[in-house]
Short mmCIF file of C-alpha atoms in Angstrom, two decimals:
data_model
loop_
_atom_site.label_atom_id
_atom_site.label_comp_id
_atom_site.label_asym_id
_atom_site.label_seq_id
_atom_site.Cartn_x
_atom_site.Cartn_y
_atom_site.Cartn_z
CA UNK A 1 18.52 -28.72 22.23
CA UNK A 2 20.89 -27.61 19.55
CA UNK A 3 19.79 -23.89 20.49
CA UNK A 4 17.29 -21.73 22.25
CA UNK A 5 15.62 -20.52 18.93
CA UNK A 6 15.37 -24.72 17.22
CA UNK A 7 12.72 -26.90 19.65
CA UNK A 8 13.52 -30.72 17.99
CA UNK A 9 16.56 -31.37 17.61
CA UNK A 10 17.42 -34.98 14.65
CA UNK A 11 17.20 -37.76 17.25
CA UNK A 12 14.10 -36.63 19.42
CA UNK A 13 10.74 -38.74 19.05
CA UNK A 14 8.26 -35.69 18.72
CA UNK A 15 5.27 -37.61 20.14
CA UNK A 16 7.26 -38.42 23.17
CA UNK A 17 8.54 -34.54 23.44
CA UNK A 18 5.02 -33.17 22.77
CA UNK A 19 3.48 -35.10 25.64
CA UNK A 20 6.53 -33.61 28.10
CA UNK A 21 5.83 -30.14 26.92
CA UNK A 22 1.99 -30.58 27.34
CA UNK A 23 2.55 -31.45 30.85
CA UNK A 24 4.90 -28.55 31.35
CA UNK A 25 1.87 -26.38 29.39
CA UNK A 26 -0.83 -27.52 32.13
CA UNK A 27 1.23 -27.16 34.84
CA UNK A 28 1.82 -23.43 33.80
CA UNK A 29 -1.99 -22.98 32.95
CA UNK A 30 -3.45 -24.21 36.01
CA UNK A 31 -0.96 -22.81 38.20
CA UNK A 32 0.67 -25.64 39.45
CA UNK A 33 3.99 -25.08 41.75
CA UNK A 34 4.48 -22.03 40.44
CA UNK A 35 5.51 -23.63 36.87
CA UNK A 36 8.61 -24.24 38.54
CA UNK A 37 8.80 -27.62 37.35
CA UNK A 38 8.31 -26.13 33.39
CA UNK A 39 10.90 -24.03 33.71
CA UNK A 40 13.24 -27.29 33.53
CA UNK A 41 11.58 -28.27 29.93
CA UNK A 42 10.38 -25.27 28.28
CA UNK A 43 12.97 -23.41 26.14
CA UNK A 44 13.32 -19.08 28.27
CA UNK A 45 12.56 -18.21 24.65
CA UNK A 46 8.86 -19.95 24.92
CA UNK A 47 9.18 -19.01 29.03
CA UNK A 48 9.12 -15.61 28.05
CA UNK A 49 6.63 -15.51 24.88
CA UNK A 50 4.25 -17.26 27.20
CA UNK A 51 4.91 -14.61 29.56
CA UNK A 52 4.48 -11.76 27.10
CA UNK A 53 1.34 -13.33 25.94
CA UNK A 54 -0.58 -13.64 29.46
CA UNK A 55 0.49 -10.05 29.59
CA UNK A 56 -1.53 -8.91 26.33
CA UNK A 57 -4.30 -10.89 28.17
CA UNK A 58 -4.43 -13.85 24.55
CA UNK A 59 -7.28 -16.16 24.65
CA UNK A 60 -5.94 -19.60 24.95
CA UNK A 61 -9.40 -20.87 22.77
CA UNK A 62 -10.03 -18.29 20.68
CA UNK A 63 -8.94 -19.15 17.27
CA UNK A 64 -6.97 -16.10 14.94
CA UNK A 65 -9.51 -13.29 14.18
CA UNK A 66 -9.65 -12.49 10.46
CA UNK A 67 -8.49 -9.23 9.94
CA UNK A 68 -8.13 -8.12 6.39
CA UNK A 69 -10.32 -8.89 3.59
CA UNK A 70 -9.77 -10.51 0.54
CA UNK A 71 -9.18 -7.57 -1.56
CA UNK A 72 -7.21 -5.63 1.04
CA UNK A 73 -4.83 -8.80 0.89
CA UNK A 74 -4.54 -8.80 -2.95
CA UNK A 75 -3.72 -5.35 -2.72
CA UNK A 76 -0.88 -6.14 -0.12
CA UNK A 77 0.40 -8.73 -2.31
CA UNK A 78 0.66 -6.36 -5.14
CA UNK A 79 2.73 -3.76 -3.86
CA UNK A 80 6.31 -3.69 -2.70
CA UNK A 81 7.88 -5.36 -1.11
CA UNK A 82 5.61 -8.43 -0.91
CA UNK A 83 5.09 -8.22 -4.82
CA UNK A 84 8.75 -9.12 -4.82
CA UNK A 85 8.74 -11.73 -1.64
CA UNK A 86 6.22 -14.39 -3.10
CA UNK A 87 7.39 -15.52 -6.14
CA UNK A 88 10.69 -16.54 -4.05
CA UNK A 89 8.81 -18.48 -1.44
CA UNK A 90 6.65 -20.48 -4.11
CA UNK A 91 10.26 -20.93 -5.70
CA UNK A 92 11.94 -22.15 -2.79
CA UNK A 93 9.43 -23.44 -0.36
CA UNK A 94 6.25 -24.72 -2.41
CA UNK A 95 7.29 -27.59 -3.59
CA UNK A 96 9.19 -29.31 -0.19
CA UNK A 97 6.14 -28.05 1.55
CA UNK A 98 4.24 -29.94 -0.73
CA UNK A 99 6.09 -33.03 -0.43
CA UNK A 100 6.77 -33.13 3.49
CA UNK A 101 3.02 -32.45 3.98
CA UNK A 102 3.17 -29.03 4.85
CA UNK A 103 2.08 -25.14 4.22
CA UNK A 104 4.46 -22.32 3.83
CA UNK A 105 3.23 -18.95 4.76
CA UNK A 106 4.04 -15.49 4.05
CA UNK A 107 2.93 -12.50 6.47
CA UNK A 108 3.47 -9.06 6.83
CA UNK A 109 5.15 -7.43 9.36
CA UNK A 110 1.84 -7.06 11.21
CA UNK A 111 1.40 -10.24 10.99
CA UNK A 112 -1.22 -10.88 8.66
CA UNK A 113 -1.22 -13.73 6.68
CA UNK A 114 -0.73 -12.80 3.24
CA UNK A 115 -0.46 -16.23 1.29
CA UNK A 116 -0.39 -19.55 1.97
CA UNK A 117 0.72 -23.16 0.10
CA UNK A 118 1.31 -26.39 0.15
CA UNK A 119 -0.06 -29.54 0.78
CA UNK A 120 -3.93 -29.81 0.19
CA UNK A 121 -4.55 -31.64 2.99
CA UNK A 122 -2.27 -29.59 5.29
CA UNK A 123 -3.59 -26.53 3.57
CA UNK A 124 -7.34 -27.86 4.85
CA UNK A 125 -6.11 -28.52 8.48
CA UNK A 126 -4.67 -25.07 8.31
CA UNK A 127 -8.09 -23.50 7.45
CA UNK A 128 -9.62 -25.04 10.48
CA UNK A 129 -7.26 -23.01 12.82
CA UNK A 130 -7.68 -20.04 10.50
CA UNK A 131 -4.17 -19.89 9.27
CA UNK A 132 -5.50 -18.03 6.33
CA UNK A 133 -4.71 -15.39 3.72
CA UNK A 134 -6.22 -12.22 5.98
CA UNK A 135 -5.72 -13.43 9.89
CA UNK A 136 -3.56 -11.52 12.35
CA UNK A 137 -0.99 -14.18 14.02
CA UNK A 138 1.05 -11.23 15.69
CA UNK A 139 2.00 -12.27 19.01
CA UNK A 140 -0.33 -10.26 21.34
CA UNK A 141 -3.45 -11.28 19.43
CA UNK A 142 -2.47 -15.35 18.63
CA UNK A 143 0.06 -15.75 21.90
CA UNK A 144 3.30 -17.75 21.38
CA UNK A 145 3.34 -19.23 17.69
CA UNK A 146 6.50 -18.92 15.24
CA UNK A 147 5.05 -15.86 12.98
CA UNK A 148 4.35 -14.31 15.56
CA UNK A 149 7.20 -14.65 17.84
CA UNK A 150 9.45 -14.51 14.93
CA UNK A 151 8.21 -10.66 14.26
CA UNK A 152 8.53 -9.57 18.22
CA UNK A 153 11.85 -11.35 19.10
CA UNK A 154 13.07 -9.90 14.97
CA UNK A 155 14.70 -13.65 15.10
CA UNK A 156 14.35 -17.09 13.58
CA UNK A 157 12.65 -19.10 15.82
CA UNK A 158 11.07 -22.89 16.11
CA UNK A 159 7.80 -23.16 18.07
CA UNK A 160 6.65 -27.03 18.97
CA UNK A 161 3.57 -28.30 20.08
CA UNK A 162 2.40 -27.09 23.23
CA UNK A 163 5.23 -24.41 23.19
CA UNK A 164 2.62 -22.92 21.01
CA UNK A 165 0.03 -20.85 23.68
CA UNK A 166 -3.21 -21.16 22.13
CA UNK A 167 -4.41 -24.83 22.44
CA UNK A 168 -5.76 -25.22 19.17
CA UNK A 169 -2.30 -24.98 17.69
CA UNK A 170 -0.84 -28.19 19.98
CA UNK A 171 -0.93 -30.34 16.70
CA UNK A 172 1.36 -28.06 14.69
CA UNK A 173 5.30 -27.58 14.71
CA UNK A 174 5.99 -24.20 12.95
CA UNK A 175 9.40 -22.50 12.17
CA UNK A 176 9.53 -18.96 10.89
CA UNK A 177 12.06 -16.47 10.10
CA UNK A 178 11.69 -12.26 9.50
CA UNK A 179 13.03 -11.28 6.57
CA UNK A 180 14.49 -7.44 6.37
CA UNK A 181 14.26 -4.44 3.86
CA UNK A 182 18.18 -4.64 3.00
CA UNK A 183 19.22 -0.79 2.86
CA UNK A 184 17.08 0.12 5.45
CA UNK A 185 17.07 -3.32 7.90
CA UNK A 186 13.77 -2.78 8.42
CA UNK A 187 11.38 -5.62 9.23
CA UNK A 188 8.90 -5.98 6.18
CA UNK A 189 7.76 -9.50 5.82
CA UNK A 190 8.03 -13.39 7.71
CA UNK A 191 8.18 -16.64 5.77
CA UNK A 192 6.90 -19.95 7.84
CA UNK A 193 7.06 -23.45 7.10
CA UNK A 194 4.05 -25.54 9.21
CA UNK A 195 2.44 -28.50 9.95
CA UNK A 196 1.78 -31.67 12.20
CA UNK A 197 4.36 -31.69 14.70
CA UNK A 198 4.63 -35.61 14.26
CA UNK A 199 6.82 -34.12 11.21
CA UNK A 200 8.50 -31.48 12.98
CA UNK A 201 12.09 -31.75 11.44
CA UNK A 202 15.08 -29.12 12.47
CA UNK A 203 15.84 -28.99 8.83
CA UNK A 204 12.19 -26.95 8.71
CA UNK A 205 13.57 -24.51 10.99
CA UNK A 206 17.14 -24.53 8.28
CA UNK A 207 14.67 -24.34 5.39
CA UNK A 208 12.97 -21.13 6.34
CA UNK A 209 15.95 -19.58 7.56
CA UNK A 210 17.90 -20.24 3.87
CA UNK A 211 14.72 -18.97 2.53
CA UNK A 212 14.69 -15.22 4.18
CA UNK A 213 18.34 -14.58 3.44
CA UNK A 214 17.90 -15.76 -0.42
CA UNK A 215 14.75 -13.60 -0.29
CA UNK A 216 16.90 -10.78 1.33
CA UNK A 217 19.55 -11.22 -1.51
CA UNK A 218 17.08 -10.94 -4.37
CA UNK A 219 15.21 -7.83 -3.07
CA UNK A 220 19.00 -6.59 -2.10
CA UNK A 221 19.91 -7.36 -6.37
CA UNK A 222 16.86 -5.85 -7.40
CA UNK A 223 16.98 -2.65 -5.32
CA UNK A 224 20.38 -2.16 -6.63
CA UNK A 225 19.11 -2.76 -10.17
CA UNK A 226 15.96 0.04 -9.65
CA UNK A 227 18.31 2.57 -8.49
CA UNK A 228 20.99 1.83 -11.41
CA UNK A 229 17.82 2.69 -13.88
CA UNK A 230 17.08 5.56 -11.70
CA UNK A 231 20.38 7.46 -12.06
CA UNK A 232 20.19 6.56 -16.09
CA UNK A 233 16.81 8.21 -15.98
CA UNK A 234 18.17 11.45 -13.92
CA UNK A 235 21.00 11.69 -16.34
CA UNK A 236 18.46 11.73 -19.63
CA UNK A 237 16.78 14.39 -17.52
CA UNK A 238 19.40 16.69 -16.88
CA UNK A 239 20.99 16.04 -20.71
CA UNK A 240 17.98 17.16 -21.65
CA UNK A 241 17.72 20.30 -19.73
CA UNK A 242 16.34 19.96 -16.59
CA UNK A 243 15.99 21.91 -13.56
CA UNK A 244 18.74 24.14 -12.44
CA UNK A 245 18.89 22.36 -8.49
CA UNK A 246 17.58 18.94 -8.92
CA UNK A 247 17.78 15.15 -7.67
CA UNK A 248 16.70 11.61 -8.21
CA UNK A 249 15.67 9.80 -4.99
CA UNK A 250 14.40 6.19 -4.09
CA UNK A 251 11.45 5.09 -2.53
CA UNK A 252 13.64 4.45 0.53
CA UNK A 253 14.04 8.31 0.43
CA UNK A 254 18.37 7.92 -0.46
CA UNK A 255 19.34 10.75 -2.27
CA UNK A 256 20.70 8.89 -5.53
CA UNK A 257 22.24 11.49 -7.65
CA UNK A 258 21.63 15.81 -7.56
CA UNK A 259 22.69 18.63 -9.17
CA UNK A 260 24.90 20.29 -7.85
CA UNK A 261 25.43 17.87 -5.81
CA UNK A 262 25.39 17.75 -2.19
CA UNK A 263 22.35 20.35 -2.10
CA UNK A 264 19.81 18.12 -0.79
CA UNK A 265 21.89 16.06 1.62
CA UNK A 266 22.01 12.15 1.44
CA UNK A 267 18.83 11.08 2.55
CA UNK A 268 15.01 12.26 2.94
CA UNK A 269 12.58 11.21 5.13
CA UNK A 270 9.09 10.12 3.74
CA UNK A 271 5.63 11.02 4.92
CA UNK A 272 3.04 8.43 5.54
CA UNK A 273 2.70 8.40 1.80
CA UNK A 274 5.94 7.39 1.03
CA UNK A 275 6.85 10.88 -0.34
CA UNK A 276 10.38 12.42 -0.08
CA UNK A 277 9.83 15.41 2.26
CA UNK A 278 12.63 18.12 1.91
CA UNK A 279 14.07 20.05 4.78
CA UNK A 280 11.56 22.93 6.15
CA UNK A 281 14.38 25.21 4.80
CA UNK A 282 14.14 24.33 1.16
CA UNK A 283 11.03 24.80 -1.27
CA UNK A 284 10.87 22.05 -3.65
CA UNK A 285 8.57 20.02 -6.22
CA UNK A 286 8.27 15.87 -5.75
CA UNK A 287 7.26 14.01 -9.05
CA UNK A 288 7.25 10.47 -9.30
CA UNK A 289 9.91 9.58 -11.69
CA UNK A 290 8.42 8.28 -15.92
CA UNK A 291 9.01 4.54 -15.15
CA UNK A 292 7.34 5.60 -11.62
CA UNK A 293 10.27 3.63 -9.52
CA UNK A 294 11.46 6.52 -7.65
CA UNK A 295 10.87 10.27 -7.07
CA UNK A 296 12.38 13.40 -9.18
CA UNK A 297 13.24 16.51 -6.93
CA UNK A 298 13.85 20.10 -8.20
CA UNK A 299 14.01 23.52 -6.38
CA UNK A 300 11.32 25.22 -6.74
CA UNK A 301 11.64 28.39 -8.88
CA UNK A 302 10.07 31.43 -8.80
CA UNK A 303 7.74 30.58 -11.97
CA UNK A 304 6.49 27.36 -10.05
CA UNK A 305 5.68 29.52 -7.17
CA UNK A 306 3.45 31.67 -9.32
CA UNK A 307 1.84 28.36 -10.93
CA UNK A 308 0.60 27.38 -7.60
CA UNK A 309 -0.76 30.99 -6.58
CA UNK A 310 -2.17 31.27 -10.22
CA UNK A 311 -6.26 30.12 -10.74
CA UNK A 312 -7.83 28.21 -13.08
CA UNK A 313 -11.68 28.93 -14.16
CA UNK A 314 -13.32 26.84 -15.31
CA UNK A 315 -16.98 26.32 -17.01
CA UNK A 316 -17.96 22.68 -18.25
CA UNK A 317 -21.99 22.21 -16.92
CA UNK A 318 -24.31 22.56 -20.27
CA UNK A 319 -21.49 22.69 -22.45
CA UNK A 320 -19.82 20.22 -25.00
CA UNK A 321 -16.59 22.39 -24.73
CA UNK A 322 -15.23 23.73 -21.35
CA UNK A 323 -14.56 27.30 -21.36
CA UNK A 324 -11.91 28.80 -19.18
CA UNK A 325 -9.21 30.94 -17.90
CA UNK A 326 -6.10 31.59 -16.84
CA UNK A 327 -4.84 35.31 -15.51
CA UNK A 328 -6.42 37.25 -18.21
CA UNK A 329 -6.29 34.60 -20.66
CA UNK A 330 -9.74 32.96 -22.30
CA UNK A 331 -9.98 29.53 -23.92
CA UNK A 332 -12.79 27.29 -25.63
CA UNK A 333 -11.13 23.43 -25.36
CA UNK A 334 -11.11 20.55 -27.32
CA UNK A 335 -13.86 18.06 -25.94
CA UNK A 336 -10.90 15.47 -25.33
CA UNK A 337 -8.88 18.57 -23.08
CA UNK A 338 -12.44 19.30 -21.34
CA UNK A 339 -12.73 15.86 -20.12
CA UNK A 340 -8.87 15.79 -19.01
CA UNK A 341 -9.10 19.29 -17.36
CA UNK A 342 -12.45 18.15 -15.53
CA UNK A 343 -10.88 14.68 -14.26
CA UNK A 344 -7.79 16.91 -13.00
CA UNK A 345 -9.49 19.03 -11.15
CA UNK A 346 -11.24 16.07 -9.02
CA UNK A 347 -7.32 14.76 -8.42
CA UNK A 348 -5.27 17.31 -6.52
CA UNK A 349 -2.66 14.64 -6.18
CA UNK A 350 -2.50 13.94 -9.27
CA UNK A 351 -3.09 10.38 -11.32
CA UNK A 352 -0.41 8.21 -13.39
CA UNK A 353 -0.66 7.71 -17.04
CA UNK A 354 -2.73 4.23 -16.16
CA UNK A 355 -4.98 5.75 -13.87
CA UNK A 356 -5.63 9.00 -15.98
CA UNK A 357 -5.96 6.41 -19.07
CA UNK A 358 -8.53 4.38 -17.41
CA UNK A 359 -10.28 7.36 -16.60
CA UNK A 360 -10.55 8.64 -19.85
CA UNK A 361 -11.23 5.73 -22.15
CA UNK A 362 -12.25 3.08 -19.50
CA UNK A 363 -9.47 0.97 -20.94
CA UNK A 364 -6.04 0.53 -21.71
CA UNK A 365 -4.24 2.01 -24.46
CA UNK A 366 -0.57 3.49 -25.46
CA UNK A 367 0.66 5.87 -22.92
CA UNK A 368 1.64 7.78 -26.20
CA UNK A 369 -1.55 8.94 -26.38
CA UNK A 370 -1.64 10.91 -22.79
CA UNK A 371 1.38 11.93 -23.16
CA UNK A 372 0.42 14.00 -27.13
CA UNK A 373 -2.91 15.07 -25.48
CA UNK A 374 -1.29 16.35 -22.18
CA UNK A 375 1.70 18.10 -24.65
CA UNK A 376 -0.93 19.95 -26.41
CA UNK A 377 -2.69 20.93 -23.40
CA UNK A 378 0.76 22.35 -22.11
CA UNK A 379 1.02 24.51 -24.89
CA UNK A 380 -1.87 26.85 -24.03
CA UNK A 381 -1.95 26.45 -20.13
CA UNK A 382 2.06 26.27 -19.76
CA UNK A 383 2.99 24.41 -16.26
CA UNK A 384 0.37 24.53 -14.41
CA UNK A 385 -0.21 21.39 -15.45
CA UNK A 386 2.48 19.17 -14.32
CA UNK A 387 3.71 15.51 -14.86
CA UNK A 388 4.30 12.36 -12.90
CA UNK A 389 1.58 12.47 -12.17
CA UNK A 390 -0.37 14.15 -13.98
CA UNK A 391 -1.89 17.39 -12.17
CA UNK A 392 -2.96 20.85 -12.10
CA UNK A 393 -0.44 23.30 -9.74
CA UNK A 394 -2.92 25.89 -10.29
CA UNK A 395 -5.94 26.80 -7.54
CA UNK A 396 -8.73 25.21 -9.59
CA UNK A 397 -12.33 27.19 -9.50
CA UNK A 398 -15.18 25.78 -11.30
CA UNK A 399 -19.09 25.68 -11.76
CA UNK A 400 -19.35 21.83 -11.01
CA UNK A 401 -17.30 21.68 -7.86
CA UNK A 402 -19.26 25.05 -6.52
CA UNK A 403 -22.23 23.46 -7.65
CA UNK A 404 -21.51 20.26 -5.84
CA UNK A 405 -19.94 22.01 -2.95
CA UNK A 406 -23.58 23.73 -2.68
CA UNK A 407 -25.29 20.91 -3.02
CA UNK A 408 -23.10 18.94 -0.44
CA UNK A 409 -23.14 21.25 2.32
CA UNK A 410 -26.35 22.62 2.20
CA UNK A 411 -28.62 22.14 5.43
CA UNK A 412 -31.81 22.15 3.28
CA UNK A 413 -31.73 19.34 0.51
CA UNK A 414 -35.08 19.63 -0.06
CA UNK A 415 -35.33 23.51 -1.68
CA UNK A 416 -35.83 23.07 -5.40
CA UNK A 417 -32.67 24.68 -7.83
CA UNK A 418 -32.84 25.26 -11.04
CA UNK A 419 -31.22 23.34 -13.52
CA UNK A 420 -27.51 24.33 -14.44
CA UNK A 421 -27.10 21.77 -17.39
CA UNK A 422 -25.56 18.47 -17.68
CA UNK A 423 -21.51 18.26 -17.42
CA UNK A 424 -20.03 17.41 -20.63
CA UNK A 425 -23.45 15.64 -21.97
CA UNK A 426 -21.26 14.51 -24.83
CA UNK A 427 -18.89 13.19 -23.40
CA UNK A 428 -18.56 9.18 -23.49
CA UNK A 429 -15.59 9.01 -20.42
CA UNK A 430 -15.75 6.83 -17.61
CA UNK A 431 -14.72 9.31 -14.83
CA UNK A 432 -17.59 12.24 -16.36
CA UNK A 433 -20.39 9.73 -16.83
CA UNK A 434 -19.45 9.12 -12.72
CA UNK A 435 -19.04 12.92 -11.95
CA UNK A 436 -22.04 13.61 -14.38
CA UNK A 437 -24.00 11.27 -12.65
CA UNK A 438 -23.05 12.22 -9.43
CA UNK A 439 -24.10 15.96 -9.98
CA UNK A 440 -27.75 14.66 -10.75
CA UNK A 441 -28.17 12.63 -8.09
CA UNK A 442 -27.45 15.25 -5.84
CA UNK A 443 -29.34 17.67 -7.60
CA UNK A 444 -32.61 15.22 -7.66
CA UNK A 445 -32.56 15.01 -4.47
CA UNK A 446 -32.51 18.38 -3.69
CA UNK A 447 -35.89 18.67 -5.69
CA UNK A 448 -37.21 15.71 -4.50
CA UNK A 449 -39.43 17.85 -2.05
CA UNK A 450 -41.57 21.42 -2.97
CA UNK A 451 -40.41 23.51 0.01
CA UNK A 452 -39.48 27.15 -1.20
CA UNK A 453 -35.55 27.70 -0.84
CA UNK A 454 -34.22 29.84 1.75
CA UNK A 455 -33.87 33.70 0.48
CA UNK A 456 -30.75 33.83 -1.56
CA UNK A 457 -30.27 30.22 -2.02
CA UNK A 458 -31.11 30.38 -5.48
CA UNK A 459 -29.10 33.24 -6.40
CA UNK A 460 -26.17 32.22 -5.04
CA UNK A 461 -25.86 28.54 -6.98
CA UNK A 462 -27.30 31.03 -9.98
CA UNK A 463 -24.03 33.16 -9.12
CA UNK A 464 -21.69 30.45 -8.95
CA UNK A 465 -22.79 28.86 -12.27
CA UNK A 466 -21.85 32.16 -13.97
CA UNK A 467 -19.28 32.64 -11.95
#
């Protein structure tokens, strides 16, 4: 063997080695001497994966369960870092995989299988053991195999034949190798290279390992390019003005630049999110930066403070114009700023330019045009609302969500209400023909039977209509 992590080594005949290490396998399985007599053939890497996979108690028959569906793996693939992973593996692998009769496969560091290519008729045997975009191949579901081991060992490793534990996958050779998240070394992704193990090579097991560390390199280049147009976006910000205390971070949550510098420290950690999260000392405001590649911090002042205490009225069922109010301050507004103060208020969180676009208009257009209707909106509400993403700071109150909220929570759907008036009935937008829509089913329902309402019912959604 030329290692403990490569199982064929150049001048091996891989039928001849397969049949050894199937004797070894059935002498392990059925019990025989203890495996003693295995323990002179099988590699301690497989010795111990086998070991680690009786523990998690892996069916030796049962073939990988599908796990994720086709959407949630599209999804997967869309986002970072796997976005960035698979165009290098169809680069470097497709095409030899193709010619030596094999798939390449890229997983998460799960362990799902995310994508896989190849040969067509490799790519059909693969279906049949369900080595498949969406199927878990994680060691303590799927038992000794390369992915897998190659995630819990965080190592480049070969798996051969019957080293594999599950029987189905006798007939395959696989070699796999982890590939890391460069500034933080953190496990993200695995790239394999499978198929018959009559063409197991130990240039496979070279292949994939070349692979992760030119994959590595790339993502390594092009998170060093993302934070370069990071800091040029923080410096347009603060030449134009910015916050007194602020800072441009990365989505690893590194502390690029800040002003003054030093006052945020070096590094953030993230929430489940993938948020920057200051210290529990220091009151600050996350936006997502314009291009959306990283995160803009600021202290927050005392005006911000008084944005988020501040509340927002408004009044948008029978009307073609939303009427509100700020403090003590009235408006009538546009039909365009009705609809984007209504789709706000359903966001807390806050939507991107896209997703506030799509919203709006159903499809795409300049982001020119959110960003003049949002300016003008700014002018008479000031900054409550806020930017990447767009939001409202303010505590929102308004007749639809009371409405709704009534309607939601109510024990008794059957008492009959009277009618408040459509949302918006206007208005032609995506998101308000949903919310609109919404309201009246709800409402319908609640009418669908003649029971009297409950003393006060009545009143009260009369009450929160007129606020």
């Amino acid at each position: 063997m030329a290692n403990n992590w490569v199982a064929v080594d150049a001048g091996i005949d891989p039928i001849s080695w397969a049949r050894l290490l199937r004797r070894a396998y059935d002498s392990v399985v059925a019990g025989a001497d203890g495996g003693r007599s295995a323990a002179t053939i099988v590699r301690p890497v497989i010795q111990a994966s086998w070991s680690r996979s009786e523990q998690a108690q892996v069916d030796l028959e049962r073939r990988p369960p599908i796990m994720l569906g086709r959407d949630e793996v599209l999804r997967t693939l869309r986002r970072r870092p796997s976005a960035g992973i698979l165009p290098i593996v169809r680069a470097a692998l497709a095409r030899v995989a193709e010619y030596a009769h094999q798939v390449v496969v890229l997983a998460d560091a799960n362990g799902h299988v995310l994508w896989v290519g190849g040969h067509p008729e490799t790519c059909a045997s693969a279906e049949r053991i369900n080595l498949v975009p969406g199927a878990i191949w994680s060691e303590d579901v799927c038992g000794t195999n390369a992915i897998g081991t190659s995630l819990a060992l965080a190592h480049a490793v070969q798996v051969f034949s019957a080293e594999h534990y599950k029987r189905s996958l006798h007939g395959w050779s696989f070699a796999a190798a982890p590939i890391r998240e460069p500034e933080t070394d953190q496990l993200v992704a695995v790239v394999a290279l499978a198929g018959s193990f009559k063409r197991a090579h130990p240039h496979g097991f070279a292949l994939v390992v070349a692979a992760a560390q030119i994959i590595e390199a790339q993502l390594r280049h092009e998170a060093e390019q993302r934070d370069q147009r990071l800091k040029v976006e923080y410096f347009e910000y603060v030449l134009g003005g910015g916050a007194e205390a602020s800072a441009v971070v990365n989505p690893m949550g590194r502390v690029l630049v800040s002003t003054p510098q030093g006052w945020l420290g070096s590094r953030l950690r993230l929430s489940p999110e993938g948020v920057p999260m200051a210290p529990v000392t220091t009151k600050v405001v996350v936006e997502k930066t314009r291009r959306g590649e990283g995160f803009l911090v600021t202290r927050e002042t005392d005006q911000q403070a008084t944005d988020r205490a501040a509340v927002l009225r408004l009044e948008a069922l029978g009307r073609e114009r939303a009427a509100g109010a700020l403090g003590r301050r009235a408006f009538e507004f546009t039909p365009r700023h009705s609809e984007i103060l209504v789709i706000l208020s359903q966001h807390p969180e806050g939507l991107s330019e896209e997703d506030l676009a799509s919203a709006l208009y159903g499809a795409a257009i300049k982001a020119v045009t959110i960003r003049a209707e949002i300016s003008r909106l700014r002018r008479l509400l000031g900054s409550v609302i806020r930017t990447r993403p767009y939001r409202l700071v303010a505590q929102v109150k308004a007749d639809f969500l009371e409405l709704l909220e009534l309607l939601e929570q109510d024990p008794d759907p059957g008492a009959p209400l009277p009618h408040p008036g459509r949302l918006l009935p206007s208005s032609t937008a995506p998101a308000i023909i949903e919310l609109r829509a919404r309201i009246e089913r709800s409402l319908a329902s609640s009418r669908s039977t003649l029971k009297p309402p409950p003393a006060g019912r009545a009143q009260r959604i009369e009450d929160a209509i007129a606020g």
